[in-house]
Short mmCIF file of C-alpha atoms and ligand atoms in Angstrom, two decimals:
data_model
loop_
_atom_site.label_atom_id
_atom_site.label_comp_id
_atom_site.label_asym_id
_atom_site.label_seq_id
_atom_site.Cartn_x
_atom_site.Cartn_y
_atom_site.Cartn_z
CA UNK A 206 112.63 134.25 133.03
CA UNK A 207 113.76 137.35 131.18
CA UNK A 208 111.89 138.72 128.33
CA UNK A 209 114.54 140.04 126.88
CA UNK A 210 115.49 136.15 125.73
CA UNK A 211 111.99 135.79 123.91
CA UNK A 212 112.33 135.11 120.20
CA UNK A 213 109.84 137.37 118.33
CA UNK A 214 107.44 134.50 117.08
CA UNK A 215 104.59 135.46 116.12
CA UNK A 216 101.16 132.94 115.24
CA UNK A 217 98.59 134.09 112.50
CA UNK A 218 95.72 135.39 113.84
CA UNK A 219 93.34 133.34 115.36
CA UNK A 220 95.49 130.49 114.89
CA UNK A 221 95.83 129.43 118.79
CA UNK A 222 91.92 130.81 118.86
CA UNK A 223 91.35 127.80 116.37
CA UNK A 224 93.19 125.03 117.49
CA UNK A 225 91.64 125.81 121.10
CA UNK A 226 88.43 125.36 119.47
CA UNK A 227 89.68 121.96 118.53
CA UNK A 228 90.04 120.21 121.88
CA UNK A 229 92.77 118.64 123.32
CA UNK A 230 93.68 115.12 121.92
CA UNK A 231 91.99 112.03 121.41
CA UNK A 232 92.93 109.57 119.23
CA UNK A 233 90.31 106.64 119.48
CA UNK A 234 92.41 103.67 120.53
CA UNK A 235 93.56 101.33 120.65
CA UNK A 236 92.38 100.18 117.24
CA UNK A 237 92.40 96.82 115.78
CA UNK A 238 93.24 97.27 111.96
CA UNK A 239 92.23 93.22 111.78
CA UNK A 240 88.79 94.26 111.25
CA UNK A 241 89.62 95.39 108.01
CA UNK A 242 90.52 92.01 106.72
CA UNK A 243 86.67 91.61 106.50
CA UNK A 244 85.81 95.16 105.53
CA UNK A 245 89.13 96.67 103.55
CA UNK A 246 89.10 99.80 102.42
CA UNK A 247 88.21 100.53 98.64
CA UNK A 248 89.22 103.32 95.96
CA UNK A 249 87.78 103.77 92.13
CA UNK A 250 90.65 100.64 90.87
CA UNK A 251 92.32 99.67 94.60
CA UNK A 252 92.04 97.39 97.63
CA UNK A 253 93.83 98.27 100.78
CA UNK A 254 93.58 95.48 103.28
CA UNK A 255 96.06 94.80 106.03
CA UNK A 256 99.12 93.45 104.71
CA UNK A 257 100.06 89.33 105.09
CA UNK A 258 103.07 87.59 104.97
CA UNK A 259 101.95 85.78 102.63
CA UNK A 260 102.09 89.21 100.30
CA UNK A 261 106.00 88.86 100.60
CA UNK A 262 106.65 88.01 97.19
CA UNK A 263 105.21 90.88 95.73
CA UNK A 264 106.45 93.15 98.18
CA UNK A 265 109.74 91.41 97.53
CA UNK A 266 109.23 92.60 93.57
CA UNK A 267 109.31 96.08 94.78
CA UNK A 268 111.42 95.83 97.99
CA UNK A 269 114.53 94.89 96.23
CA UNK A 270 115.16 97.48 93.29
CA UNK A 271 117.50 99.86 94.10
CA UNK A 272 115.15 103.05 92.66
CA UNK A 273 112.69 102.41 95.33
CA UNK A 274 115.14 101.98 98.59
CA UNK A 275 116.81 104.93 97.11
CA UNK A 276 115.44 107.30 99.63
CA UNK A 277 113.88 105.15 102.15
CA UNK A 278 116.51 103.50 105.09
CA UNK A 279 116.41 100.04 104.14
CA UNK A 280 119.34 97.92 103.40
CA UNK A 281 119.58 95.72 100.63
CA UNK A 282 117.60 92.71 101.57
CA UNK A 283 117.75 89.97 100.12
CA UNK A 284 114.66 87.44 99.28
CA UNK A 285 114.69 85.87 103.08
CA UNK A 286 115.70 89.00 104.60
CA UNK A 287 112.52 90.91 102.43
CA UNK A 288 109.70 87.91 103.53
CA UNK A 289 111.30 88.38 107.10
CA UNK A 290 110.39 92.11 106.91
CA UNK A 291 107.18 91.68 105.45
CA UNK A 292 106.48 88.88 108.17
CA UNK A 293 107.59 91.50 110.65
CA UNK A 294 105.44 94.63 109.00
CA UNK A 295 102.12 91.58 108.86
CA UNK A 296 102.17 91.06 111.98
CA UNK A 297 101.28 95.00 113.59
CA UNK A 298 97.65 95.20 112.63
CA UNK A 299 97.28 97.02 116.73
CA UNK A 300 97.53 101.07 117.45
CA UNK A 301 97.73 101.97 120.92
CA UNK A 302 101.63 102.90 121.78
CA UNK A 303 104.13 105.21 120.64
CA UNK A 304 105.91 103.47 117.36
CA UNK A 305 103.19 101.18 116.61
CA UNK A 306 102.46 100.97 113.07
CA UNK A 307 100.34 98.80 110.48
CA UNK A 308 100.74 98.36 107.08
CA UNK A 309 97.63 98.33 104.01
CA UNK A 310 98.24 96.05 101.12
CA UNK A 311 97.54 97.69 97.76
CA UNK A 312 96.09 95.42 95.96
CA UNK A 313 95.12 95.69 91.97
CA UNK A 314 92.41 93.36 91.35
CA UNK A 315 92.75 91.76 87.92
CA UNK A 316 96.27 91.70 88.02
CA UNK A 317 97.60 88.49 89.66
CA UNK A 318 100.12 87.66 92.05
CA UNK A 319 103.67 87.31 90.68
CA UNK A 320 103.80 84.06 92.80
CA UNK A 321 100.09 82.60 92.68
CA UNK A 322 98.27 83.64 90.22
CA UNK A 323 94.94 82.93 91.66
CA UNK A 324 95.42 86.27 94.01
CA UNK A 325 95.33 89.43 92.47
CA UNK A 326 98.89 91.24 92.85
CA UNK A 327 99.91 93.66 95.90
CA UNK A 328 101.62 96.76 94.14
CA UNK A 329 102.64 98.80 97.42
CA UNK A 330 101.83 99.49 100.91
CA UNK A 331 101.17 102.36 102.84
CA UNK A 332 101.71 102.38 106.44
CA UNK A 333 99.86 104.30 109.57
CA UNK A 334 102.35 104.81 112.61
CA UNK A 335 101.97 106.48 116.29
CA UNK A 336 104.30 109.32 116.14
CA UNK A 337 102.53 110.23 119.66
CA UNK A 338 99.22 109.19 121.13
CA UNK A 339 99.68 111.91 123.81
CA UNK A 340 99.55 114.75 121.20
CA UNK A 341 97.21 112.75 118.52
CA UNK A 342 100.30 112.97 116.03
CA UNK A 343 99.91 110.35 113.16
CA UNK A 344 102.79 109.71 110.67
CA UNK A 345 101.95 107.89 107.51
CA UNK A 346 104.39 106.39 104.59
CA UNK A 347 104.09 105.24 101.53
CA UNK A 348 106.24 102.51 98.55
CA UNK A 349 104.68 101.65 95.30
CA UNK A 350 106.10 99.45 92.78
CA UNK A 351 107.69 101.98 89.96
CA UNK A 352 105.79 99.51 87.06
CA UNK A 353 102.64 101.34 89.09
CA UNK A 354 104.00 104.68 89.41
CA UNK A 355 103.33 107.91 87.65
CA UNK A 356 99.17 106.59 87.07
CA UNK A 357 97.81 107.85 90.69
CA UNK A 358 97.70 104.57 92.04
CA UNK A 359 99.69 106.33 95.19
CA UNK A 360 97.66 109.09 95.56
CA UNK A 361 94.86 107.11 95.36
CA UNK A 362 95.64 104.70 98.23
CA UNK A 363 96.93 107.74 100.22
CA UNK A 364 93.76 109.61 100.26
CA UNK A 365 92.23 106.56 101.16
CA UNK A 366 94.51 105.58 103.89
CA UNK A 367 94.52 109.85 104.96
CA UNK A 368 90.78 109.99 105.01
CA UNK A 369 90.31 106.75 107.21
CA UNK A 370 93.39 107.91 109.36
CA UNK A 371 91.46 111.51 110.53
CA UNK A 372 87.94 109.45 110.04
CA UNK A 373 88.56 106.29 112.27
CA UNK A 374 91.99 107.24 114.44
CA UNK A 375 90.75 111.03 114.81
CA UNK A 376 94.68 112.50 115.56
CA UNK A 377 95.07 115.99 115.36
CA UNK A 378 97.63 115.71 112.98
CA UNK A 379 99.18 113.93 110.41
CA UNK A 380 102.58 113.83 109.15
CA UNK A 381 105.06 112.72 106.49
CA UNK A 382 108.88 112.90 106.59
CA UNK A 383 111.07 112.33 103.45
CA UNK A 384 114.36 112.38 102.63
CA UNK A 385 114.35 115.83 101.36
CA UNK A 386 115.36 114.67 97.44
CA UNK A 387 112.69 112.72 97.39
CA UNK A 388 110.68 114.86 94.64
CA UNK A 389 108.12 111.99 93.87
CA UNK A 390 107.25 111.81 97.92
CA UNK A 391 106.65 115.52 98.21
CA UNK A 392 104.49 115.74 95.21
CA UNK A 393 102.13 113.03 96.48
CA UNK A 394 102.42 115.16 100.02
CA UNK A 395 101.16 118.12 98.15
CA UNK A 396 98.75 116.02 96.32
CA UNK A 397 96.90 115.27 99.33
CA UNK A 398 97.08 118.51 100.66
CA UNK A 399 100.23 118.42 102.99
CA UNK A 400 102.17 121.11 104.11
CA UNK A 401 105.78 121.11 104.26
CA UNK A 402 106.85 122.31 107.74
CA UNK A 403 110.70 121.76 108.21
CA UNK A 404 113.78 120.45 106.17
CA UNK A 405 116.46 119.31 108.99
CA UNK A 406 119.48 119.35 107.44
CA UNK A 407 122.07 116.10 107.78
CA UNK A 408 119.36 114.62 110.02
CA UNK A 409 120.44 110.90 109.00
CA UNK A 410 123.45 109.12 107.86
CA UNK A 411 122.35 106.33 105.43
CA UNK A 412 124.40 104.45 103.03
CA UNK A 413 127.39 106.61 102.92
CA UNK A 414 125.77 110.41 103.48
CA UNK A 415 124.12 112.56 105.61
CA UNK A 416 121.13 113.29 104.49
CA UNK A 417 118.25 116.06 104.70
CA UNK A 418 114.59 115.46 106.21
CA UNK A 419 111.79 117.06 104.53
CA UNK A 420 108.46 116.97 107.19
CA UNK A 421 105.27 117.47 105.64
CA UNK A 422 102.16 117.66 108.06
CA UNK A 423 98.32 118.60 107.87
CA UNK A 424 95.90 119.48 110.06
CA UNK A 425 92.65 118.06 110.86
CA UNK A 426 90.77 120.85 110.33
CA UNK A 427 92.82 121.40 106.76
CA UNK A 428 91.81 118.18 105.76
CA UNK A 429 88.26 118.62 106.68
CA UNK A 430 87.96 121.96 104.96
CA UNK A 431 89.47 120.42 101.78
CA UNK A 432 87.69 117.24 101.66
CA UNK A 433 84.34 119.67 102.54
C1 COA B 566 106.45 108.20 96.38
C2 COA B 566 105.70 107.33 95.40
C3 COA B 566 104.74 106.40 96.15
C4 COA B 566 104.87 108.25 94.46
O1 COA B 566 104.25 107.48 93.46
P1 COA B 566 103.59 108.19 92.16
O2 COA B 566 103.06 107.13 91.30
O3 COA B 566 104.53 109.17 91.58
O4 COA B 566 102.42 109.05 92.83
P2 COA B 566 100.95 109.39 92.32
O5 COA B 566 100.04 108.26 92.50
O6 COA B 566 100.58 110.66 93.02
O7 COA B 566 101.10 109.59 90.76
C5 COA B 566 101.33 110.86 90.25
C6 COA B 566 101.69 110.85 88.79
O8 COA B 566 100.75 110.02 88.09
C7 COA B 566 100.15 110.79 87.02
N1 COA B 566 98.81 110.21 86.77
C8 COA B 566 98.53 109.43 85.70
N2 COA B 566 97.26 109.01 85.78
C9 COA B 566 96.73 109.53 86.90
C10 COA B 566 95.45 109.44 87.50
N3 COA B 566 94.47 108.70 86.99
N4 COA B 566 95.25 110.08 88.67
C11 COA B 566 96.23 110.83 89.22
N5 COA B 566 97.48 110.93 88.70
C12 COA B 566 97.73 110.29 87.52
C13 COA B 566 100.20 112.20 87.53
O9 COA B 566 100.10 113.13 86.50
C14 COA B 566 101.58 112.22 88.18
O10 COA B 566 102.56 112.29 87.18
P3 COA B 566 103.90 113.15 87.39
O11 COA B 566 104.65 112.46 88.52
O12 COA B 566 104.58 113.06 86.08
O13 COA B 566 103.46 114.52 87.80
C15 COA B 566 106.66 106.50 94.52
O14 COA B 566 107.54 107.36 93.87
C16 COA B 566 107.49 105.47 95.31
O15 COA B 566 106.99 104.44 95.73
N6 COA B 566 108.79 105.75 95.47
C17 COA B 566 109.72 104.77 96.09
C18 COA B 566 109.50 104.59 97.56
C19 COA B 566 109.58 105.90 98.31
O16 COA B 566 110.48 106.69 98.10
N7 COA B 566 108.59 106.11 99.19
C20 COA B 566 108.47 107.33 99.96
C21 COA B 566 109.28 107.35 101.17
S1 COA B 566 109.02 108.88 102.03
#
């Protein structure tokens, strides 16, 4: 083809050198995340275990205010739609495809359950997904109940969830995308260290209104060099 179509694009310096240096891709699955049910991950105040069904009625607590489906692209649910969902989101605990995803449970210990109060309370979840096992592309998301916001419970779990993301799953990559007014989600991207890449403008139409994506992404080796 023509030179004379080339865009002038040019890559820092040593950039391609770099990611060379990092070998092609190879995510380690398929992974099982039911072996964390016996070994969950744990922060300074948090417990992220796979999420159950049986968490539905504190998800359902969250799910359902308008403030926190704002900018994510769920419908209203209501209660048997939201334990439906929750049921549906339980029941991925396998990477190995394109799409899949699975789901942590935060869970506060000391607080209890706002339907059993013998279990201590689930305040959000943060979700892993294949974006593309080919490339090693990871895409994680995040919901925390807003009683629970604004006290780093959410960056918390993230870091968590990012560390044992490039630790255990090893992608080359990790991503975020937000609707693009979602100021909250892009702080807690830059918290842990996320870069954002793109803004596509009227990428989605959701409840009424096209509406910007914000992509935030980090590298492996950005997250090793920051977490030393
Ligand atoms: C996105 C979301 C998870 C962020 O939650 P968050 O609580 O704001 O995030 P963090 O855990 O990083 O908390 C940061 C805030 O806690 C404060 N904070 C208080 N104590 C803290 C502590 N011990 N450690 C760290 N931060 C602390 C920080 O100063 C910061 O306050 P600021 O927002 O006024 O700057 C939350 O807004 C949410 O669930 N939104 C609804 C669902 C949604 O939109 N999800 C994202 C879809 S892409």
């Amino acid at each position: 083809m023509s030179g004379e179509r080339d865009i002038a694009y040019v890559v820092e310096p040593g950039r391609i050198a770099t990611a060379t240096a990092d070998g092609p891709p190879a995510v380690r699955f398929p992974y099982d995340a039911s072996a964390l049910v016996a070994e969950p991950l744990r922060t300074e105040r948090l417990v992220l275990r796979p999420l159950e069904a049986s968490d539905a009625a504190d998800v359902y607590e969250y799910q359902r205010l308008p403030e926190v489906i704002r900018y994510l692209p769920w419908p209203e649910r209501d209660r048997a739609e939201g334990y439906e969902h929750t049921a549906k989101r339980a029941a991925g605990r396998a990477l190995a495809a394109d799409g899949d995803s699975v789901f942590f449970a935060a869970v506060l210990p000391g607080t209890p359950a706002t339907d059993d109060p013998t279990r201590d309370r689930v305040i959000g979840d943060f979700m892993i997904r294949v974006s593309s096992v080919r490339h090693a592309q990871l895409e994680l998301g995040w919901v925390l109940h807003p009683e629970f916001q604004g006290r780093g419970f959410a960056r918390e779990a993230a870091q968590a969830v990012l560390d044992f993301t490039f630790e255990t799953l090893n992608p080359h990559r990790v991503q975020a995308f937000l609707d693009a007014r979602n100021g909250a989600s892009a702080a807690l991207c830059e918290r842990l260290g996320m870069r954002r890449e793109a803004t596509i403008l009227e990428e989605e139409y959701n409840d009424g209104e096209w509406q910007d994506t914000a992509i935030y992404g980090v590298l492996r080796r950005e997250w090793a060099a920051a977490r030393g």
